[in-house]
Amino acid sequence: MDIELPAVRSNAETVVEEDLPPSTVEYLNYRAIEHNDWDLDDADLFEKAAAADLDERDYGIIEVERDEPLLRAAQRAGLKWPFQCRSATCAMCVGILKSGEADMDMNLFLEDEEIEERNMRLTCVCAPVSDDLQIVVNAIQMPYAREIAQNRG
Ligand code: FES
């Protein structure tokens, strides 16, 4: 008797996050923007940063696995990005995504407008989606971020 087996895709055919190469993440410390009198909205912000001979605390590039939070990858690289709860309930780890895509797997703090219009991301729960991205970190130093951190939750 012939038995019809269900169609099953082998693992080799299934593209999952772990199969993708790490994302290249270029970061810039908000403090360096202030210190150099740059503007967060400068179109060439990261070009200026790359040319400014900043130390790795303020500017650099790290590789981040597709399922790895940006904050954890930064710590693995020896960087000291700010954080507090590590569970998406504060704004201490907030960054501003300037290009590329990065998704949070949870969010108990930011409002939709802050994610969609201001491009804010909680780096403790945010993993890269695109092959490359640029993010301003230590954005808790921004007046707006400080204000919501103090007044919300
Ligand atoms: S450390 Fe609190 S939300 Fe990321």
CSV table of C-alpha atoms and ligand atoms in Angstrom, one decimal:
chain,number,residue,atom,x,y,z
A,1,MET,CA,0.0,0.0,0.0
A,2,ASP,CA,1.3,3.4,-1.0
A,3,ILE,CA,1.3,6.0,1.8
A,4,GLU,CA,1.3,9.6,0.8
A,5,LEU,CA,3.6,11.6,3.0
A,6,PRO,CA,3.0,15.2,3.7
A,7,ALA,CA,5.3,17.7,1.9
A,8,VAL,CA,8.0,18.8,4.3
A,9,ARG,CA,10.7,21.3,3.5
A,10,SER,CA,14.1,20.4,4.8
A,11,ASN,CA,15.8,22.8,7.1
A,12,ALA,CA,18.3,23.5,4.4
A,13,GLU,CA,15.6,25.1,2.3
A,14,THR,CA,14.2,27.3,5.1
A,15,VAL,CA,15.8,30.7,5.4
A,16,VAL,CA,15.7,31.8,9.0
A,17,GLU,CA,17.3,34.7,10.8
A,18,GLU,CA,20.2,32.6,11.9
A,19,ASP,CA,21.1,31.8,8.3
A,20,LEU,CA,21.6,35.4,7.4
A,21,PRO,CA,25.0,37.0,7.9
A,22,PRO,CA,25.4,39.4,10.8
A,23,SER,CA,24.3,43.0,10.1
A,24,THR,CA,26.8,45.8,10.0
A,25,VAL,CA,25.9,48.4,12.6
A,26,GLU,CA,27.4,51.8,12.5
A,27,TYR,CA,26.9,53.7,15.8
A,28,LEU,CA,27.4,57.3,16.9
A,29,ASN,CA,27.2,58.6,20.5
A,30,TYR,CA,24.7,61.4,20.9
A,31,ARG,CA,27.3,63.1,23.1
A,32,ALA,CA,29.6,63.4,20.1
A,33,ILE,CA,26.8,65.1,18.2
A,34,GLU,CA,26.4,67.7,20.9
A,35,HIS,CA,30.2,68.0,21.5
A,36,ASN,CA,30.8,68.7,17.8
A,37,ASP,CA,27.8,71.0,17.4
A,38,TRP,CA,26.3,68.7,14.8
A,39,ASP,CA,22.6,68.2,14.3
A,40,LEU,CA,20.8,64.9,14.7
A,41,ASP,CA,19.0,65.6,11.4
A,42,ASP,CA,22.2,66.3,9.4
A,43,ALA,CA,22.0,64.3,6.2
A,44,ASP,CA,25.7,63.6,6.4
A,45,LEU,CA,25.9,63.0,10.1
A,46,PHE,CA,27.7,59.6,9.9
A,47,GLU,CA,30.0,60.8,7.1
A,48,LYS,CA,31.1,63.6,9.5
A,49,ALA,CA,31.5,61.2,12.3
A,50,ALA,CA,33.6,58.8,10.2
A,51,ALA,CA,35.9,61.7,9.2
A,52,ALA,CA,36.2,63.1,12.7
A,53,ASP,CA,38.7,60.6,14.3
A,54,LEU,CA,36.3,59.9,17.2
A,55,ASP,CA,37.3,57.1,19.6
A,56,GLU,CA,35.3,53.9,19.8
A,57,ARG,CA,33.2,55.1,22.7
A,58,ASP,CA,31.7,57.7,20.3
A,59,TYR,CA,31.7,56.1,16.9
A,60,GLY,CA,32.4,52.8,15.3
A,61,ILE,CA,31.1,49.7,13.5
A,62,ILE,CA,30.1,46.4,15.1
A,63,GLU,CA,28.7,43.2,13.6
A,64,VAL,CA,25.4,42.1,15.1
A,65,GLU,CA,23.6,38.8,14.6
A,66,ARG,CA,20.1,39.0,13.3
A,67,ASP,CA,18.6,37.7,16.5
A,68,GLU,CA,20.8,39.6,18.9
A,69,PRO,CA,19.8,42.8,20.6
A,70,LEU,CA,22.0,45.7,19.7
A,71,LEU,CA,22.9,46.4,23.3
A,72,ARG,CA,24.1,42.9,23.9
A,73,ALA,CA,26.3,43.0,20.8
A,74,ALA,CA,27.7,46.4,21.9
A,75,GLN,CA,28.6,44.9,25.3
A,76,ARG,CA,30.2,41.9,23.7
A,77,ALA,CA,32.4,44.4,21.7
A,78,GLY,CA,33.4,46.1,25.0
A,79,LEU,CA,31.3,49.2,24.5
A,80,LYS,CA,29.4,50.8,27.4
A,81,TRP,CA,26.1,51.9,26.0
A,82,PRO,CA,23.7,53.0,28.8
A,83,PHE,CA,20.9,50.7,30.0
A,84,GLN,CA,18.9,50.0,33.1
A,85,CYS,CA,16.0,47.5,32.9
A,86,ARG,CA,17.0,45.4,29.9
A,87,SER,CA,13.3,44.6,29.5
A,88,ALA,CA,11.8,47.4,27.4
A,89,THR,CA,10.3,49.3,30.3
A,90,CYS,CA,12.5,52.4,30.5
A,91,ALA,CA,14.3,54.6,28.0
A,92,MET,CA,17.9,54.4,29.2
A,93,CYS,CA,19.0,52.3,26.3
A,94,VAL,CA,17.2,54.3,23.6
A,95,GLY,CA,18.8,54.9,20.2
A,96,ILE,CA,17.7,56.8,17.1
A,97,LEU,CA,17.7,54.7,14.0
A,98,LYS,CA,19.1,56.8,11.1
A,99,SER,CA,19.1,54.3,8.3
A,100,GLY,CA,18.3,50.6,7.8
A,101,GLU,CA,15.8,48.6,9.8
A,102,ALA,CA,15.8,47.2,13.3
A,103,ASP,CA,12.8,45.8,15.1
A,104,MET,CA,12.0,45.5,18.8
A,105,ASP,CA,10.6,42.2,19.9
A,106,MET,CA,8.8,43.9,22.7
A,107,ASN,CA,8.2,47.5,23.8
A,108,LEU,CA,6.6,48.6,27.0
A,109,PHE,CA,7.7,52.2,26.9
A,110,LEU,CA,7.7,54.0,23.6
A,111,GLU,CA,4.6,55.2,21.8
A,112,ASP,CA,3.9,54.4,18.2
A,113,GLU,CA,4.7,57.9,17.0
A,114,GLU,CA,8.1,57.7,18.7
A,115,ILE,CA,8.9,54.5,16.9
A,116,GLU,CA,7.5,55.4,13.5
A,117,GLU,CA,8.2,59.2,13.3
A,118,ARG,CA,11.1,59.7,15.6
A,119,ASN,CA,12.7,56.4,14.8
A,120,MET,CA,13.4,55.6,18.5
A,121,ARG,CA,14.4,52.1,19.4
A,122,LEU,CA,15.1,50.4,22.7
A,123,THR,CA,18.5,48.8,22.0
A,124,CYS,CA,18.1,46.2,24.7
A,125,VAL,CA,15.3,44.4,22.8
A,126,CYS,CA,16.1,45.6,19.2
A,127,ALA,CA,17.8,43.4,16.6
A,128,PRO,CA,18.9,44.3,13.1
A,129,VAL,CA,16.7,43.4,10.1
A,130,SER,CA,18.6,45.1,7.3
A,131,ASP,CA,22.2,44.1,6.3
A,132,ASP,CA,23.4,47.5,7.4
A,133,LEU,CA,22.1,50.2,9.7
A,134,GLN,CA,23.1,53.4,11.4
A,135,ILE,CA,22.0,54.3,14.9
A,136,VAL,CA,22.6,57.2,17.3
A,137,VAL,CA,23.1,55.7,20.7
A,138,ASN,CA,23.1,57.2,24.2
A,139,ALA,CA,20.0,59.1,22.9
A,140,ILE,CA,18.8,59.3,26.5
A,141,GLN,CA,20.8,62.4,26.5
A,142,MET,CA,18.4,64.1,24.1
A,143,PRO,CA,16.1,66.5,25.9
A,144,TYR,CA,13.0,64.7,24.5
A,145,ALA,CA,14.2,61.3,25.7
A,146,ARG,CA,15.1,62.7,29.1
A,147,GLU,CA,11.7,64.2,29.4
A,148,ILE,CA,9.7,61.1,28.6
A,149,ALA,CA,12.0,59.0,30.9
A,150,GLN,CA,11.2,61.3,33.8
A,151,ASN,CA,7.5,61.7,33.2
A,152,ARG,CA,6.4,58.3,32.0
A,153,GLY,CA,6.0,55.1,33.7
B,1,FES,S1,17.3,49.2,29.3
B,1,FES,FE1,15.3,49.8,29.8
B,1,FES,S2,14.2,49.7,28.0
B,1,FES,FE2,16.2,49.0,27.4
